[in-house]
XYZ file of C-alpha atoms in Angstrom:
256
model
C 114.883 107.723 -16.814
C 112.892 110.955 -16.716
C 114.787 114.175 -16.175
C 113.719 116.198 -13.159
C 113.100 119.931 -13.369
C 116.049 120.739 -11.105
C 118.967 118.472 -12.042
C 121.613 117.369 -9.583
C 124.593 119.779 -9.689
C 126.940 116.963 -10.682
C 124.955 116.395 -13.876
C 125.382 119.961 -15.056
C 128.231 120.372 -17.512
C 130.750 122.977 -16.325
C 130.950 125.279 -19.329
C 133.372 127.564 -17.487
C 136.153 124.999 -17.935
C 135.913 125.195 -21.721
C 138.178 127.558 -23.613
C 136.257 129.290 -26.385
C 137.132 132.387 -28.371
C 134.300 134.853 -27.804
C 133.352 137.982 -29.684
C 130.987 140.686 -28.513
C 129.126 140.246 -31.772
C 125.735 138.604 -31.242
C 126.026 136.406 -34.321
C 129.488 135.198 -33.368
C 128.279 134.445 -29.845
C 125.453 132.323 -31.261
C 127.824 130.415 -33.527
C 130.325 129.864 -30.706
C 127.505 128.568 -28.514
C 126.472 126.112 -31.223
C 130.027 124.953 -31.935
C 130.590 124.210 -28.266
C 127.273 122.595 -27.358
C 126.801 120.566 -30.547
C 129.797 118.384 -29.748
C 128.276 117.547 -26.353
C 124.701 116.634 -27.166
C 122.383 115.538 -24.342
C 124.303 117.569 -21.769
C 122.700 119.818 -19.164
C 123.971 123.392 -18.916
C 123.546 126.377 -16.650
C 121.950 129.256 -18.575
C 123.770 131.780 -16.406
C 127.096 130.128 -17.243
C 126.278 130.144 -20.959
C 125.361 133.815 -20.795
C 128.608 134.686 -19.081
C 130.870 132.430 -21.118
C 129.561 133.506 -24.513
C 129.067 137.184 -23.602
C 125.314 137.245 -24.154
C 123.012 139.756 -22.593
C 120.767 137.385 -20.675
C 117.615 138.650 -22.383
C 119.111 138.043 -25.824
C 120.242 134.569 -24.835
C 116.690 133.805 -23.726
C 115.482 134.911 -27.178
C 117.906 132.451 -28.759
C 116.872 129.654 -26.411
C 113.162 130.342 -26.961
C 113.692 129.957 -30.707
C 115.784 126.837 -30.190
C 113.399 125.203 -27.742
C 110.423 125.771 -30.043
C 112.056 123.649 -32.756
C 113.582 120.971 -30.542
C 117.223 122.048 -30.270
C 117.103 122.322 -26.489
C 114.718 121.967 -23.573
C 114.606 124.175 -20.494
C 114.547 122.116 -17.327
C 114.390 124.959 -14.824
C 114.940 128.699 -14.588
C 118.699 128.235 -14.954
C 119.218 124.865 -16.626
C 118.664 123.426 -20.071
C 119.190 120.150 -21.857
C 120.916 120.470 -25.239
C 119.314 118.072 -27.742
C 121.105 119.215 -30.875
C 120.304 120.408 -34.380
C 119.580 116.866 -35.556
C 116.329 117.161 -33.603
C 115.003 120.071 -35.710
C 113.566 118.073 -38.603
C 111.670 115.482 -36.513
C 110.355 118.243 -34.224
C 109.053 120.427 -37.059
C 107.620 117.347 -38.768
C 105.788 116.441 -35.556
C 104.436 119.997 -35.225
C 103.252 119.875 -38.847
C 101.404 116.609 -38.215
C 99.842 117.955 -35.002
C 98.571 120.978 -36.936
C 97.236 118.762 -39.779
C 99.323 120.637 -42.338
C 99.502 117.582 -44.599
C 95.718 117.110 -44.682
C 94.097 118.066 -47.974
C 91.311 119.923 -46.142
C 93.720 121.856 -43.907
C 92.752 125.512 -43.564
C 96.092 127.295 -43.707
C 94.540 130.421 -42.190
C 94.667 128.508 -38.901
C 98.390 129.290 -38.867
C 97.649 132.986 -38.399
C 98.081 134.213 -34.831
C 94.843 135.306 -33.191
C 96.284 136.213 -29.791
C 97.584 139.819 -29.650
C 100.314 138.578 -27.295
C 102.892 137.188 -29.721
C 105.470 134.785 -28.324
C 108.815 134.150 -29.995
C 108.359 130.389 -29.664
C 104.957 130.168 -31.352
C 105.898 132.643 -34.069
C 109.022 130.593 -34.856
C 106.959 127.439 -35.255
C 104.323 129.107 -37.432
C 107.015 130.710 -39.588
C 108.710 127.369 -40.267
C 105.333 125.699 -40.834
C 104.706 128.132 -43.690
C 107.584 126.564 -45.635
C 105.919 123.167 -45.276
C 102.370 124.422 -45.824
C 103.346 126.117 -49.085
C 105.904 123.446 -49.996
C 108.346 126.262 -50.682
C 112.028 126.537 -49.788
C 111.998 130.345 -49.829
C 109.682 132.954 -48.313
C 109.475 136.721 -48.047
C 109.665 137.889 -44.422
C 107.209 140.771 -44.826
C 104.685 138.532 -46.552
C 104.984 136.013 -43.722
C 104.487 138.752 -41.124
C 101.439 140.069 -42.939
C 99.910 136.628 -43.275
C 100.593 135.513 -39.715
C 99.154 138.765 -38.320
C 95.990 138.766 -40.428
C 93.820 137.852 -37.407
C 95.325 139.965 -34.629
C 96.165 143.088 -36.652
C 99.672 143.197 -35.143
C 101.694 143.406 -38.333
C 104.455 145.708 -37.072
C 104.960 143.717 -33.874
C 104.931 140.444 -35.797
C 107.410 141.771 -38.360
C 109.742 143.085 -35.660
C 109.773 139.743 -33.843
C 110.098 137.864 -37.112
C 113.226 139.861 -37.917
C 114.631 138.804 -34.527
C 113.771 135.178 -35.218
C 115.192 135.142 -38.732
C 118.406 136.770 -37.497
C 118.831 133.966 -34.962
C 117.933 131.288 -37.524
C 120.313 132.773 -40.075
C 123.125 133.028 -37.529
C 122.481 129.351 -36.797
C 122.628 128.404 -40.511
C 119.048 127.146 -40.431
C 118.023 129.716 -43.025
C 119.995 131.982 -45.342
C 119.303 135.170 -47.260
C 118.516 134.826 -50.936
C 119.544 137.289 -53.621
C 116.040 138.728 -53.498
C 115.745 141.457 -50.810
C 113.698 140.372 -47.813
C 113.582 136.728 -48.868
C 115.069 133.846 -46.889
C 115.780 130.249 -47.845
C 115.318 127.306 -45.500
C 118.221 124.857 -45.459
C 117.365 121.600 -47.248
C 118.200 119.470 -44.227
C 115.503 121.218 -42.183
C 112.844 121.399 -44.888
C 109.858 119.237 -43.959
C 107.587 117.856 -46.632
C 104.912 115.209 -46.729
C 106.238 111.681 -47.011
C 105.098 110.210 -50.302
C 104.602 106.568 -51.149
C 105.067 104.936 -54.505
C 101.682 105.122 -56.253
C 100.081 101.780 -56.982
C 98.986 101.017 -60.557
C 95.524 102.433 -61.300
C 92.992 101.043 -63.723
C 91.800 104.206 -65.470
C 88.572 102.467 -66.480
C 87.657 101.356 -62.955
C 84.720 102.936 -61.119
C 87.076 104.110 -58.353
C 89.282 105.877 -60.863
C 86.350 107.557 -62.591
C 84.913 108.756 -59.281
C 88.249 109.864 -57.860
C 88.267 113.644 -57.834
C 90.748 114.151 -55.017
C 93.039 117.129 -55.315
C 96.588 116.246 -56.283
C 99.434 117.487 -54.049
C 100.670 119.720 -56.874
C 97.266 121.394 -57.218
C 96.891 121.617 -53.445
C 100.136 123.529 -52.971
C 99.435 125.720 -55.994
C 96.110 126.729 -54.441
C 97.752 127.393 -51.087
C 100.439 129.579 -52.642
C 97.813 131.510 -54.583
C 95.830 132.105 -51.397
C 98.990 133.201 -49.568
C 99.868 135.669 -52.327
C 96.345 137.100 -52.378
C 96.258 137.569 -48.604
C 99.650 139.284 -48.507
C 99.210 141.683 -51.411
C 99.965 145.328 -50.742
C 97.284 147.897 -51.556
C 99.312 148.909 -54.599
C 99.482 145.309 -55.807
C 95.742 144.872 -55.257
C 95.062 148.018 -57.277
C 97.141 146.900 -60.258
C 95.672 143.403 -60.022
C 92.203 144.944 -60.185
C 93.161 147.025 -63.236
C 94.651 143.972 -64.911
C 91.512 141.902 -64.312
C 89.273 144.753 -65.469
C 91.293 145.119 -68.662
C 91.057 141.381 -69.278
C 87.273 141.432 -68.836
C 86.961 144.335 -71.264
C 88.900 142.360 -73.850
C 86.556 139.413 -73.391
C 83.485 141.619 -73.838
C 84.976 143.237 -76.928
């Protein structure tokens, strides 16, 4: 049965009756929210009640919910109600978004992930950020590099980086990503990492016409090329300068 935008009051779970230890700390509030709602999946909640119960500033709670909704954890039904779907819905949601964006296609232009609209929404930026892990087939990414790449079309690097820091803080507080030992780098949890489903390759006759004519790019080469492109597009001016000097030196050695 389809859920209506404004649910009947009796269907809304009364969060006020729950006893939860709350801290003023934003991260602790997020984790308390998750601990409480995850054990009651598919329940409808009042956003105002959640804000009050878990001591969120309403604007900050909306940031959390915008991130969550973009990756399938919850769904807003009205201005003050949401349906909690749970963290188990993250992987299938991100996988579906990846398929819709043709990320697994060999001819996919990864520059299409860059945001062209100067108005940057938390929801879309969250999706594009997580799609980068899949696009590059990498479990770890540098936040500044991601911000630079995703803002390459709208020239809004600082705004993108600022919002990306907000997003990664929420994702980290939710144990979806974690910080690596490398400064500025984050690691996506294995259970949420989306990669292309692979089938067992069938035996190939290397002397067949099909085999001789087959010049399709292998997945390994494809992702190597994508990572190289990503690195080139996100180089700092200093890195570009030293790369130029290195290439010039190499050419001189060849000439000599």
